[in-house]
Every structure is written in C-alpha cells, then in structure tokens.
Amino acid sequence: MKILVAVKRVVDHKVNVRVKADETGIETANVKMAINPFCEIAIEQAVRFKEQGSADEVVLVCIGPKEADVQLRAGLALGADRAILIRTDEEVQSLDVAKILHKIVQEELPDLVLLGKQAIDTDNNQTGQMLAALTNMPQGTFASDIAFTVPNTVKVTREVDGGLVTLALSLPAVITVDLRLNIPRYISLPNIMKAKRKVITMTSPDSLGVSLSPRLTTLKVESPPVRQAGVKVADVAELVDKLQQQAKVI
Amino acid sequence: MAILIVAEHDNHTLQAATLSVLTAASEIATHISDTELHLLIIGDECQPVVAMAQGITGLSKILVADHQIHQYPLAENIAPLIVSLVQEQGHCNDEHQEFDKTQYSHIITSAGTTGKDYQPRVAALLDVAQISDIISVESADTFNRPIYAGKAIATVQSSDAIKVLTVRSSAFTAASFTAGSLTTELLAIESQVPVVALAAQADSGKSAFIKAELTQSSRPELTTAKVVISGGRGMKNADNFELLYTLAEQLNAAVGASRAAVDAGFVANDLQIGQTGKIVAPDLYIAVGISGAIQHVAGITGSKVIVAINNDPDAPIFDVADYCLVADLFEVLPELTAVLKAKN
C-alpha cells in the first residue's frame, strides 16, 4: 500500500503572530516556520502504518517556496520514504491545492491520502474534502483512529460535535487527521542524517498543468478587538458580587 | 436568485446553530435585491424537523430530502445532492438563459463538524472556493473570518458566481421562531411555506456508517449555553470535574474543557473548546485551572464576560479575563457553589 501525505509549511504554532501595519497580512519575515501540527500527525500515522507492515511506501507532498524543503526533510526524518515539492512563491488557495494534489494522486496512485484536518494559519479545514471530491474518493475527516480491517476498506473513527462516529470507507480514500490520532515522535540525529540521502523531487504547478486561479481576495487583515484588561477580585464573595451587580450575568 | 441554507439537525430537532445561520443568510439577503431564503433538510424520517422549520420566519421554500441513505450525514451522499439541486434548479428556472445561471447565489451552513465535512466537497464539485467560519457579513460577496487561531481577522471577497460558506454560529444571534406556542397542526394550516420533497438519490457506495458513540449529558449544549464553565489541567483528574458539574448545576451552565484536560483523559474530546474544538460565545465563561494558551483563547474570545480562576498569577488567561481570581480552585469551587446555592 502506498500512502501519500500532504504537508504544509506554516508559522510555528508557538509564535505570537502580528498583523502587518498596512493590514495586508501577517508578519512572516524572520518568523519561525514549521510543519503544520496536523500534517505532522498525518506523517506519523503513515510511518506507523509502514512500521506495522500495512504500508510499503510513504510519499510526502508539499506546495510552497524553496524553503519548504526544510519541512520536507523533517518529514523524511520522521520516516517518510521520499518527497515531492511543488514549488511556487505565490499564495495557493485550498481549491488550487486540491487541484494540484489531484494531479499528484493521478501520477502516484496512492491507496490512501492523509492530510491534516486544517492548517493553523488559514484555519480553512477544506483541502482534504476538496481533494476527495475531485478524485471521487470517500472521505474520513477529523480522524482519531484509523484501522485497516477487511481488504480494500478502512475504518475511520471521527471526532464529531456530539462524540465519536465510525465509518467504513472503500479504498482509495482521503483521510484528514485530528489531534487525538497520535503523538508524533521526536526526530533523532541518525534519522536526520539518513533523511539527507532521501529524494525530494521538485516540480511546479505549471508543469503539472494546473494554473493557479485564486477566487478569494483578502481585502485586509486586522487585529481582533482587544479585550479590556480585567480586574482582580480578592475572594469568592467579591466575584459573585461583581458578576451580579456589575456584569449582571448571574 | 435565492440563498440555500442547509439545516443541521439530528432527524428530530433542528440544531440551534441553524437559526444563527438563518440570521447570517438574512444579512446577506439585505445586500441582494429580490432574493429568497430556501432551507434544505437532508435526513431520514425527519418530519419533526420539517415541522419545526415551518415555524421560522422569512423562509420562502423548504426542500426536503427524506431518505434512508441520509440516516447519518455522509459527505459522499450529501454533496452530490446539493450540487444536483444547484444545477437542476438553474436548468429549470432559466430555460431561456444560459445553463450556468444557477438559481442559488449562496450555499450556506453552520461550521459544525457536519458542515465542515460536506461543504468543501460541495464547493470543489461546483469548482468554487469556500469561505470557512465567517463571523460577519460585509456584503453579498465579502465576509470576515478569523485566521491564525483568531489572532487576526481577514476580510475576504469571493469572485465566484456561487458563494459556498460555513458560518460560525456563535457570531450571529439565532433567528427566532415565529410561533413558539403554535402546535404542529396549527402550523400546517397557517404556514404558507411550501415544502418540496426531493427525489431519492442513490447511495455513493463508497462510505458506510458503522456506529456512533455520543456523549450523554443533561447539561445544556456547549455552543449555545448562556454560561460555560471549563476545566483545564489544573483540575488534576477526572473525578475533580464533578466540582465543575456541581457548580454548573447552580448556573444552568454547560461544562467544557481545555485540550490539556481532554488529552489527560479527564473528559470526552467533544467538550474541547478552542481553535480545533468548539467555539463558544456565552454571556459568562468561567475558566478554571486553565492557563490560557492561544489555541484555547481562540475559542472563547467572543464571550461577554470571562472569569478566570487560577493559582498562577502570571497565567495568560488573566490577560483576557474580566474578573481574575488568583486562588486554589479546590477551595474556590465548593465555596462558589455554596454561595450560589444560598442565593438560589
């Protein structure tokens, strides 16, 4: 079984992002970048399947600038076999990402495509579902457990609003992963060295025959309204008094 | 032209989130001349939901796809249904015009896990972008939505003919039912909203529902509760969450949790509040033993009043809280419960 894992390079989740003064976007110069945490979980899961013997090959695919090879090397050090970097310096919106991944799926013919459920920068939560639509594959979104049971079927436990739901999907399928699926391993130094010898194939949206057609224009990006600094209360009595008399919420 | 609202329900009751989506849809409608609101109900034996929908003001039409294949919402079955509706309707109503003139300008649903699941699939099949989790409407094609865990608000304009949207329900007040006191029978007589039954569709055969493990709770629903009390890592163990439930009893509050509390196994994951969990905007949010990581704060900043109870005076939660109590939660919670009980 071949597993394709989509990886996104994003601002590290610990960075306290700042809105640019001209309101065109987020300050990303000299900001620490990392693999999107959800994508890291997807890579970890694919590598675990390989270790368990249910997968033969784990291929990473990333759309981004040249610098994204740092994140792909990290993914290879986690245990993936090889990687594909679709180089572009432009912003690629979810629908175009799905179209590019669709081309890669047609070339690679994976049995399973794993993605994170959302990227922590755009917070869109769309790409996996869009890819499933374009490839006409079933989708298992927000997965917290994935199991191969009967041949050509994958059982996916999904995190939904009321609890958990389990679905059976026929393969090939697209699965997007939730935080609870696994805890990604730490990368060891020997694995970093090994990853240097693994292959990253470079291509571009153009050579895949996808012309980017952004449909959404970001008119401006602003800081959210700042909450007023609160007051310290001394004890429970004062808290209850404030909530009743001042805030009038109880 | 019309706006298609896809209802969220459990085959018995219309979810409150749908009423907030209706408000968002009405706001969009004010920017378009001559538009209608159509509600689509996809389910199995979902007549009670249809009856409830009859009581909503402002709807011009209710479309019902009541079929066994929709017993559990599967994106593989829902998406083609919505897409066929958009395309068919366009064909029927604009016979003399070009086919691509569809009847629907917007397809809109709530950003719950169900909507997030099928809506992008709909968008891709229609070859249009989706705008996720909108928090306000600027015009018929321009919306505001949070990015970077709510650390920034982006104003986004769509150039697509059909706008596919999901709505953050906590950002819009719920539309009211016209006739809360009317019985279903009376509604059937008085209501003028035509109900259109849609033809059954074939099952995709690609996915199947196996089982659901839903959290049973007598507490109000987290995303619509007026008061929410949340516990974090500071609760130390699952048993201590009882302290929160006892307090919640006094305030008729819903109980939530931080990721740390969920990962530690104190509570089920559907109680998680934050960037990757639920977004709440109650009148009163009480954070107990929660440090206030960016990802958690992303889920609560819409709250009217935030109270933080934490023994660490430097906890970041105090930067967003209106009332801060630096104290041991194990002393404060029983005391607070007792004071409220005395008042009640």
Coordinates of C-alpha atoms in Angstrom, one line a residue:
Chain A
M1 CA 0.0 0.0 0.0
K2 CA 1.2 3.5 -0.9
I3 CA 0.3 6.4 1.4
L4 CA 0.5 10.0 0.2
V5 CA 0.8 12.6 2.9
A6 CA 0.2 16.3 2.2
V7 CA 2.4 18.7 4.2
K8 CA 2.1 22.4 4.7
R9 CA 4.7 24.8 5.9
V10 CA 3.2 27.3 8.4
V11 CA 4.2 29.8 11.1
D12 CA 5.2 27.7 14.2
H13 CA 2.2 27.3 16.5
K14 CA 4.0 28.9 19.4
V15 CA 4.7 32.1 17.6
N16 CA 2.5 35.0 18.7
V17 CA 1.7 36.3 15.2
R18 CA 1.4 40.1 14.5
V19 CA -0.7 41.8 11.9
K20 CA 1.3 43.9 9.4
A21 CA 0.9 47.7 9.9
D22 CA -0.5 48.1 6.4
E23 CA -3.2 45.4 7.1
T24 CA -2.2 43.3 4.1
G25 CA -1.4 40.2 6.1
I26 CA 0.6 38.6 8.9
E27 CA 4.2 39.5 9.6
T28 CA 6.1 36.4 8.4
A29 CA 9.6 37.8 7.9
N30 CA 12.1 36.3 10.3
V31 CA 9.3 34.2 11.9
K32 CA 9.9 30.6 12.8
M33 CA 8.3 28.2 10.3
A34 CA 7.4 24.6 11.0
I35 CA 5.3 21.7 9.7
N36 CA 1.7 22.3 10.4
P37 CA 1.0 20.3 13.6
F38 CA -1.9 18.4 12.0
C39 CA 0.3 17.4 9.0
E40 CA 2.9 16.1 11.4
I41 CA 0.3 13.8 12.9
A42 CA -0.6 12.6 9.4
I43 CA 3.1 11.8 8.7
E44 CA 3.5 10.0 12.0
Q45 CA 0.4 7.9 11.2
A46 CA 1.7 6.9 7.8
V47 CA 5.1 6.0 9.2
R48 CA 3.3 3.8 11.9
F49 CA 1.4 2.0 9.2
K50 CA 4.7 1.3 7.4
E51 CA 6.2 0.1 10.6
Q52 CA 3.2 -2.2 11.2
G53 CA 3.6 -3.6 7.7
S54 CA 0.3 -2.3 6.3
A55 CA 2.1 0.3 4.1
D56 CA 5.0 -0.1 1.7
E57 CA 5.8 3.5 0.8
V58 CA 5.1 6.9 2.4
V59 CA 5.4 9.8 0.0
L60 CA 5.2 13.4 1.2
V61 CA 3.9 16.2 -1.0
C62 CA 4.2 19.9 -0.2
I63 CA 3.3 23.0 -2.1
G64 CA 5.4 26.0 -1.2
P65 CA 8.6 28.0 -1.6
K66 CA 12.0 26.5 -2.0
E67 CA 12.5 26.9 1.8
A68 CA 9.7 24.3 2.4
D69 CA 12.4 21.6 1.7
V70 CA 13.4 22.2 5.4
Q71 CA 9.9 20.9 6.5
L72 CA 10.1 18.0 3.9
R73 CA 13.5 17.0 5.3
A74 CA 12.0 17.0 8.8
G75 CA 9.1 14.8 7.5
L76 CA 11.6 12.4 5.8
A77 CA 13.5 12.2 9.1
L78 CA 10.2 11.2 10.8
G79 CA 10.3 8.2 8.5
A80 CA 8.7 9.0 5.1
D81 CA 10.5 7.5 2.1
R82 CA 10.6 10.3 -0.4
A83 CA 9.0 13.7 -1.1
I84 CA 7.6 15.9 -3.8
L85 CA 7.9 19.7 -3.6
I86 CA 5.7 21.7 -5.9
R87 CA 7.5 25.0 -5.9
T88 CA 5.7 28.3 -6.0
D89 CA 6.2 31.5 -4.3
E90 CA 2.6 32.5 -4.7
E91 CA -0.3 32.1 -2.3
V92 CA -2.1 28.8 -3.2
Q93 CA -5.7 28.7 -2.1
S94 CA -7.4 25.5 -0.9
L95 CA -9.2 24.7 -4.2
D96 CA -5.9 25.0 -6.1
V97 CA -4.1 23.0 -3.5
A98 CA -6.7 20.3 -4.0
K99 CA -6.3 20.5 -7.8
I100 CA -2.5 20.2 -7.6
L101 CA -2.8 17.2 -5.2
H102 CA -5.4 15.7 -7.6
K103 CA -2.6 15.7 -10.3
I104 CA -0.2 14.1 -7.9
V105 CA -2.8 11.4 -6.9
Q106 CA -3.2 10.6 -10.6
E107 CA 0.5 10.2 -11.0
E108 CA 1.3 8.4 -7.8
L109 CA -2.0 6.3 -7.4
P110 CA -1.8 6.1 -3.6
D111 CA -4.2 3.8 -1.8
L112 CA -4.6 6.3 1.0
V113 CA -4.1 10.1 1.1
L114 CA -3.6 11.5 4.6
L115 CA -3.9 15.2 5.4
G116 CA -4.2 17.3 8.5
K117 CA -7.8 18.4 9.2
Q118 CA -6.8 22.1 9.0
A119 CA -3.8 24.4 8.7
I120 CA -3.2 26.6 11.7
D121 CA -2.6 29.7 9.6
T122 CA -5.7 29.9 7.3
D123 CA -7.8 27.7 9.6
N124 CA -9.8 26.7 6.5
N125 CA -10.4 22.9 7.0
Q126 CA -11.2 22.4 3.3
T127 CA -8.3 20.8 1.3
G128 CA -8.9 17.1 2.2
Q129 CA -12.6 17.3 1.5
M130 CA -12.0 19.1 -1.8
L131 CA -9.4 16.6 -2.9
A132 CA -11.8 13.8 -2.1
A133 CA -14.4 15.5 -4.3
L134 CA -12.1 15.9 -7.2
T135 CA -10.7 12.4 -7.0
N136 CA -14.2 11.0 -6.3
M137 CA -12.8 9.2 -3.2
P138 CA -14.7 8.7 0.0
Q139 CA -13.5 11.0 2.9
G140 CA -12.9 10.4 6.6
T141 CA -12.5 13.8 8.2
F142 CA -11.2 14.6 11.7
A143 CA -9.9 11.0 12.3
S144 CA -8.9 10.0 15.8
D145 CA -8.5 6.3 14.9
I146 CA -7.7 4.6 11.6
A147 CA -7.8 0.8 11.1
F148 CA -7.5 -1.4 8.0
T149 CA -9.8 -4.4 8.6
V150 CA -11.2 -6.1 5.6
P151 CA -9.4 -5.8 2.3
N152 CA -9.9 -2.5 0.4
T153 CA -11.7 -1.0 3.4
V154 CA -10.5 1.4 6.0
K155 CA -12.4 2.0 9.3
V156 CA -12.2 5.6 10.5
T157 CA -13.3 6.9 13.9
R158 CA -14.1 10.6 13.6
E159 CA -14.4 13.3 16.2
V160 CA -17.8 15.0 15.7
D161 CA -19.7 17.5 17.7
G162 CA -21.6 15.0 19.9
G163 CA -18.8 12.5 20.4
L164 CA -17.3 9.9 18.1
V165 CA -18.6 8.3 14.9
T166 CA -17.1 5.3 13.0
L167 CA -17.3 5.0 9.2
A168 CA -16.1 2.3 6.7
L169 CA -14.6 3.8 3.6
S170 CA -13.6 1.9 0.5
L171 CA -10.1 2.4 -0.7
P172 CA -8.6 4.5 -2.1
A173 CA -9.7 7.1 0.3
V174 CA -8.8 10.5 1.7
I175 CA -8.5 10.9 5.5
T176 CA -7.9 14.1 7.4
V177 CA -6.4 13.7 10.9
D178 CA -7.3 15.2 14.2
L179 CA -5.0 15.9 17.1
R180 CA -6.0 12.8 19.1
L181 CA -4.9 10.4 16.4
N182 CA -1.3 10.1 17.7
I183 CA 1.6 11.9 19.3
P184 CA 4.4 12.4 16.7
R185 CA 7.8 11.1 17.6
Y186 CA 10.9 13.2 18.2
I187 CA 13.3 13.2 15.3
S188 CA 16.6 11.5 16.1
L189 CA 20.0 12.7 14.8
P190 CA 20.7 9.5 12.9
N191 CA 17.4 9.8 11.2
I192 CA 18.1 13.4 10.2
M193 CA 21.4 12.2 8.6
K194 CA 19.5 9.4 6.8
A195 CA 16.9 11.8 5.6
K196 CA 19.6 13.8 3.8
R197 CA 20.0 11.0 1.4
K198 CA 16.3 10.6 0.6
V199 CA 15.0 12.1 -2.6
I200 CA 12.9 15.3 -2.9
T201 CA 11.5 15.7 -6.4
M202 CA 10.9 19.3 -7.5
T203 CA 8.1 20.3 -9.8
S204 CA 5.8 23.2 -10.3
P205 CA 2.1 23.9 -10.7
D206 CA 2.7 24.8 -14.3
S207 CA 4.5 21.5 -15.2
L208 CA 1.6 19.6 -13.6
G209 CA -0.8 21.5 -15.8
V210 CA -2.5 23.5 -13.1
S211 CA -2.8 27.2 -13.5
L212 CA -3.4 28.9 -10.2
S213 CA -6.8 30.7 -10.2
P214 CA -7.3 32.3 -6.8
R215 CA -11.0 33.0 -6.3
L216 CA -10.7 34.8 -3.0
T217 CA -9.2 38.2 -2.4
T218 CA -8.1 39.2 1.0
L219 CA -9.1 42.9 1.2
K220 CA -7.5 43.4 4.6
V221 CA -6.2 41.7 7.7
E222 CA -6.8 43.3 11.1
S223 CA -6.1 42.6 14.7
P224 CA -9.2 41.4 16.5
P225 CA -10.7 43.8 19.1
V226 CA -8.6 43.8 22.2
R227 CA -10.4 42.8 25.4
Q228 CA -10.4 45.3 28.2
A229 CA -7.9 44.5 30.9
G230 CA -9.9 42.8 33.7
V231 CA -9.9 43.4 37.5
K232 CA -8.6 41.2 40.2
V233 CA -11.1 40.1 42.8
A234 CA -10.0 39.1 46.3
D235 CA -12.3 36.3 47.0
V236 CA -15.5 34.4 46.0
A237 CA -17.8 36.9 47.7
E238 CA -16.4 39.7 45.7
L239 CA -16.5 37.7 42.5
V240 CA -20.2 36.8 42.9
D241 CA -21.0 40.4 43.8
K242 CA -19.2 41.7 40.7
L243 CA -20.9 39.2 38.4
Q244 CA -24.3 40.2 39.8
Q245 CA -24.0 43.9 40.3
Q246 CA -21.6 44.9 37.6
A247 CA -21.6 42.4 34.9
K248 CA -25.2 41.3 35.6
V249 CA -24.6 37.8 34.2
I250 CA -25.8 35.7 37.1
Chain B
M1 CA -31.9 34.2 -7.1
A2 CA -32.0 32.5 -3.8
I3 CA -29.8 31.6 -0.8
L4 CA -29.7 27.9 0.0
I5 CA -29.4 27.2 3.7
V6 CA -28.6 23.6 4.7
A7 CA -30.1 22.7 8.0
E8 CA -28.2 21.0 10.8
H9 CA -30.4 18.5 12.7
D10 CA -30.5 15.0 14.2
N11 CA -33.7 13.9 12.4
H12 CA -35.7 15.1 15.5
T13 CA -34.7 18.6 16.3
L14 CA -33.3 21.5 14.3
Q15 CA -30.0 22.5 15.9
A16 CA -29.9 26.0 17.3
A17 CA -26.8 26.7 15.0
T18 CA -29.1 26.6 12.0
L19 CA -31.1 29.6 13.4
S20 CA -27.8 31.5 13.6
V21 CA -27.1 30.6 10.0
L22 CA -30.5 31.9 9.1
T23 CA -29.6 35.3 10.6
A24 CA -26.3 35.3 8.6
A25 CA -28.3 34.4 5.4
S26 CA -30.8 37.2 6.1
E27 CA -27.9 39.6 6.4
I28 CA -26.6 38.5 3.1
A29 CA -30.1 38.9 1.6
T30 CA -30.2 42.5 2.6
H31 CA -27.3 43.1 0.1
I32 CA -29.2 41.5 -2.8
S33 CA -32.3 42.7 -4.4
D34 CA -35.1 40.2 -4.9
T35 CA -33.7 37.1 -3.2
E36 CA -35.3 34.3 -1.3
L37 CA -34.2 32.0 1.5
H38 CA -34.6 28.3 0.9
L39 CA -34.0 25.8 3.7
L40 CA -32.7 22.3 2.7
I41 CA -33.3 19.5 5.2
I42 CA -31.5 16.3 4.4
G43 CA -32.3 13.4 6.7
D44 CA -34.2 10.2 7.4
E45 CA -37.7 10.3 8.9
C46 CA -37.0 13.9 9.6
Q47 CA -40.6 15.1 9.6
P48 CA -40.3 16.7 13.1
V49 CA -37.5 18.9 11.8
V50 CA -39.6 19.9 8.8
A51 CA -42.5 20.8 11.2
M52 CA -40.1 22.9 13.3
A53 CA -38.7 24.7 10.2
Q54 CA -42.3 25.6 9.3
G55 CA -42.3 27.9 12.2
I56 CA -39.3 30.0 11.0
T57 CA -40.0 33.5 9.6
G58 CA -38.5 34.6 6.3
L59 CA -38.3 31.2 4.5
S60 CA -39.7 31.0 1.0
K61 CA -39.3 27.3 0.5
I62 CA -38.4 24.2 2.4
L63 CA -36.7 21.4 0.4
V64 CA -36.7 18.0 2.0
A65 CA -34.6 15.0 1.1
D66 CA -36.0 12.4 3.4
H67 CA -34.4 9.1 2.6
Q68 CA -32.8 6.2 4.3
I69 CA -29.3 6.9 2.8
H70 CA -29.3 10.1 4.8
Q71 CA -29.9 8.5 8.2
Y72 CA -26.4 9.5 9.1
P73 CA -24.9 12.5 7.2
L74 CA -22.3 11.2 4.8
A75 CA -20.5 13.8 2.7
E76 CA -20.4 11.4 -0.3
N77 CA -24.2 11.4 -0.4
I78 CA -24.9 14.9 0.7
A79 CA -22.5 16.8 -1.6
P80 CA -23.9 15.4 -4.9
L81 CA -27.4 16.1 -3.7
I82 CA -26.7 19.8 -3.0
V83 CA -24.8 20.0 -6.3
S84 CA -27.6 18.5 -8.3
L85 CA -30.0 20.9 -6.7
V86 CA -28.0 23.9 -7.7
Q87 CA -27.6 22.7 -11.3
E88 CA -31.1 21.3 -11.8
Q89 CA -32.8 24.4 -10.4
G90 CA -30.7 26.5 -12.7
H91 CA -31.8 24.5 -15.6
C92 CA -35.5 24.6 -14.7
N93 CA -35.8 28.2 -13.9
D94 CA -33.7 29.7 -16.6
E95 CA -34.7 27.7 -19.5
H96 CA -34.2 30.5 -21.9
Q97 CA -31.0 31.6 -20.4
E98 CA -27.6 30.0 -20.2
F99 CA -27.3 26.9 -18.2
D100 CA -24.7 28.3 -15.9
K101 CA -27.1 30.8 -14.5
T102 CA -28.0 28.9 -11.3
Q103 CA -30.8 29.8 -9.0
Y104 CA -28.6 29.8 -5.9
S105 CA -26.1 32.6 -5.3
H106 CA -25.1 31.3 -1.8
I107 CA -24.9 27.9 -0.2
I108 CA -24.6 28.3 3.5
T109 CA -24.5 26.1 6.6
S110 CA -23.1 26.1 10.1
A111 CA -19.4 25.4 10.8
G112 CA -20.2 22.4 12.9
T113 CA -18.4 19.1 12.2
T114 CA -21.1 18.0 9.8
G115 CA -21.0 21.3 7.7
K116 CA -17.2 21.3 7.7
D117 CA -17.3 17.8 6.4
Y118 CA -19.5 18.1 3.3
Q119 CA -19.4 21.8 2.5
P120 CA -15.9 21.9 1.0
R121 CA -16.8 18.8 -1.0
V122 CA -19.8 20.7 -2.4
A123 CA -17.5 23.7 -3.3
A124 CA -15.0 21.5 -5.1
L125 CA -17.7 19.8 -7.1
L126 CA -19.0 23.2 -8.1
D127 CA -15.5 24.4 -8.8
V128 CA -15.8 27.3 -6.4
A129 CA -13.9 28.4 -3.4
Q130 CA -15.3 28.1 0.1
I131 CA -15.1 30.7 2.8
S132 CA -15.0 28.9 6.2
D133 CA -16.3 30.1 9.5
I134 CA -17.5 33.6 8.7
I135 CA -18.1 35.8 11.7
S136 CA -19.7 38.8 9.9
V137 CA -21.2 39.8 6.5
E138 CA -19.8 42.9 4.8
S139 CA -21.7 42.5 1.5
A140 CA -23.1 39.7 -0.7
D141 CA -19.5 38.6 -1.7
T142 CA -17.4 39.9 1.2
F143 CA -17.1 38.3 4.6
N144 CA -15.0 38.5 7.7
R145 CA -13.3 35.4 9.2
P146 CA -10.7 34.7 11.8
I147 CA -7.3 33.3 10.8
Y148 CA -4.3 32.2 12.9
A149 CA -6.4 30.9 15.8
G150 CA -8.3 34.2 15.9
K151 CA -5.2 36.3 16.2
A152 CA -6.2 38.2 13.1
I153 CA -9.5 38.9 11.2
A154 CA -9.4 38.7 7.4
T155 CA -11.8 40.4 5.2
V156 CA -12.3 38.1 2.2
Q157 CA -14.0 38.8 -1.1
S158 CA -15.2 36.0 -3.4
S159 CA -15.2 36.3 -7.2
D160 CA -17.1 33.0 -7.7
A161 CA -20.7 33.1 -9.0
I162 CA -21.8 30.8 -6.2
K163 CA -20.6 31.5 -2.7
V164 CA -20.1 28.5 -0.5
L165 CA -19.9 29.4 3.1
T166 CA -19.8 28.0 6.6
V167 CA -20.9 30.2 9.5
R168 CA -19.5 30.5 13.0
S169 CA -22.9 30.2 14.7
S170 CA -21.7 31.8 18.0
A171 CA -21.0 35.0 16.0
F172 CA -24.7 35.5 14.9
T173 CA -27.8 35.7 17.1
A174 CA -30.3 33.0 16.5
A175 CA -33.3 33.8 14.3
S176 CA -36.5 33.4 16.3
F177 CA -39.3 31.1 15.6
T178 CA -42.5 32.9 14.7
A179 CA -44.8 30.6 16.5
G180 CA -43.3 29.0 19.6
S181 CA -46.8 28.5 21.0
L182 CA -48.4 27.0 17.9
T183 CA -48.8 23.3 17.6
T184 CA -47.6 21.4 14.6
E185 CA -51.2 21.0 13.3
L186 CA -51.9 24.7 13.5
L187 CA -48.6 25.5 11.8
A188 CA -49.5 23.2 9.0
I189 CA -52.6 25.3 8.4
E190 CA -51.2 28.7 9.0
S191 CA -47.9 28.3 7.4
Q192 CA -47.6 29.4 3.8
V193 CA -44.1 28.0 3.3
P194 CA -44.2 25.4 0.5
V195 CA -42.4 22.1 1.2
V196 CA -40.8 20.4 -1.7
A197 CA -39.9 16.7 -1.4
L198 CA -36.8 15.9 -3.4
A199 CA -36.4 12.7 -5.3
A200 CA -34.3 9.9 -3.7
Q201 CA -30.7 9.7 -4.7
A202 CA -28.5 6.6 -5.0
D203 CA -26.1 5.8 -2.2
S204 CA -22.5 6.5 -3.2
G205 CA -21.4 3.1 -2.1
K206 CA -18.1 4.5 -1.1
S207 CA -18.7 5.0 2.6
A208 CA -20.9 3.5 5.3
F209 CA -21.9 4.4 8.8
I210 CA -20.8 1.8 11.4
K211 CA -21.5 3.3 14.8
A212 CA -21.7 6.4 16.9
E213 CA -20.6 6.9 20.5
L214 CA -22.3 10.0 21.6
T215 CA -21.6 11.8 24.9
Q216 CA -24.8 11.7 27.0
S217 CA -25.3 14.8 29.0
S218 CA -28.2 16.5 30.8
R219 CA -26.3 19.8 30.7
P220 CA -27.1 22.5 28.1
E221 CA -25.4 22.2 24.7
L222 CA -21.9 23.8 24.9
T223 CA -22.1 26.0 21.8
T224 CA -25.5 27.6 22.7
A225 CA -25.3 27.7 26.5
K226 CA -25.6 31.1 28.2
V227 CA -23.0 30.1 30.8
V228 CA -20.0 27.8 30.2
I229 CA -17.6 26.5 32.9
S230 CA -14.4 25.0 31.7
G231 CA -11.7 23.0 33.4
G232 CA -8.1 22.5 32.4
R233 CA -5.0 20.6 33.5
G234 CA -5.4 22.3 37.0
M235 CA -8.4 20.0 37.7
K236 CA -5.8 17.3 38.2
N237 CA -8.1 14.3 37.5
A238 CA -11.4 13.3 36.0
D239 CA -13.1 12.9 39.4
N240 CA -12.4 16.6 40.2
F241 CA -14.6 17.6 37.2
E242 CA -17.5 16.7 39.5
L243 CA -16.7 20.1 41.2
L244 CA -17.4 21.8 37.9
Y245 CA -20.6 19.8 37.3
T246 CA -21.9 20.7 40.7
L247 CA -21.2 24.4 40.1
A248 CA -22.7 24.1 36.6
E249 CA -25.9 22.8 38.2
Q250 CA -26.3 26.1 40.1
L251 CA -25.8 28.3 37.0
N252 CA -27.5 26.0 34.4
A253 CA -24.2 26.0 32.6
A254 CA -22.5 23.8 30.1
V255 CA -19.2 22.2 31.0
G256 CA -16.2 22.5 28.6
A257 CA -12.5 21.7 28.8
S258 CA -9.1 22.7 27.5
R259 CA -7.1 20.4 25.3
A260 CA -4.9 19.5 28.2
A261 CA -7.9 18.2 30.2
V262 CA -9.1 16.2 27.2
D263 CA -5.7 14.7 26.4
A264 CA -5.2 13.8 30.1
G265 CA -8.5 11.8 29.8
F266 CA -10.5 14.0 32.3
V267 CA -13.4 14.4 29.8
A268 CA -14.5 13.4 26.3
N269 CA -12.9 15.2 23.4
D270 CA -16.2 16.8 22.2
L271 CA -16.0 19.1 25.2
Q272 CA -12.8 20.7 24.0
I273 CA -13.0 24.4 23.5
G274 CA -10.5 26.2 21.2
Q275 CA -9.1 26.5 17.8
T276 CA -9.6 22.9 17.0
G277 CA -12.5 22.2 19.2
K278 CA -15.7 24.2 19.8
I279 CA -16.0 27.9 19.6
V280 CA -18.2 29.4 22.3
A281 CA -19.6 32.8 23.0
P282 CA -21.7 32.6 26.1
D283 CA -22.7 35.5 28.4
L284 CA -20.4 34.2 31.1
Y285 CA -17.3 32.0 30.6
I286 CA -15.6 30.6 33.7
A287 CA -12.1 29.2 33.1
V288 CA -10.9 27.1 36.0
G289 CA -7.4 25.8 36.1
I290 CA -6.8 26.8 32.5
S291 CA -3.5 28.6 31.7
G292 CA -4.9 30.3 28.5
A293 CA -2.9 29.1 25.6
I294 CA -3.5 30.9 22.2
Q295 CA -5.4 27.8 20.9
H296 CA -7.8 27.8 23.8
V297 CA -8.4 31.6 23.9
A298 CA -9.3 31.3 20.2
G299 CA -12.4 29.5 21.3
I300 CA -13.6 31.9 24.0
T301 CA -12.9 35.5 23.0
G302 CA -16.5 36.0 21.8
S303 CA -17.7 35.6 25.4
K304 CA -19.3 38.6 27.0
V305 CA -17.7 38.2 30.4
I306 CA -14.7 35.9 31.2
V307 CA -13.8 34.8 34.7
A308 CA -10.5 33.1 35.3
I309 CA -9.8 31.1 38.4
N310 CA -6.1 30.1 38.6
N311 CA -3.4 29.8 41.3
D312 CA -0.7 31.1 38.9
P313 CA -0.9 35.0 38.9
D314 CA 1.1 35.0 35.6
A315 CA -1.3 32.7 33.7
P316 CA -2.0 34.2 30.3
I317 CA -5.8 33.6 30.8
F318 CA -5.7 36.6 33.2
D319 CA -4.9 38.8 30.1
V320 CA -8.2 38.2 28.6
A321 CA -10.4 37.7 31.7
D322 CA -12.7 40.4 33.0
Y323 CA -12.6 39.1 36.5
C324 CA -9.5 37.4 37.8
L325 CA -9.3 35.3 41.0
V326 CA -5.9 34.1 42.0
A327 CA -6.7 31.2 44.3
D328 CA -6.7 27.4 44.7
L329 CA -9.6 26.1 42.6
F330 CA -10.2 23.3 45.1
E331 CA -11.1 25.9 47.7
V332 CA -12.9 28.3 45.4
L333 CA -15.2 25.9 43.6
P334 CA -17.0 24.5 46.6
E335 CA -17.2 28.0 48.1
L336 CA -18.6 29.4 44.9
T337 CA -21.1 26.6 44.6
A338 CA -22.2 27.1 48.2
V339 CA -22.7 30.9 47.8
L340 CA -24.7 30.4 44.6
K341 CA -26.8 27.7 46.2
A342 CA -27.6 30.0 49.1
K343 CA -28.7 32.8 46.7
N344 CA -30.8 30.4 44.7

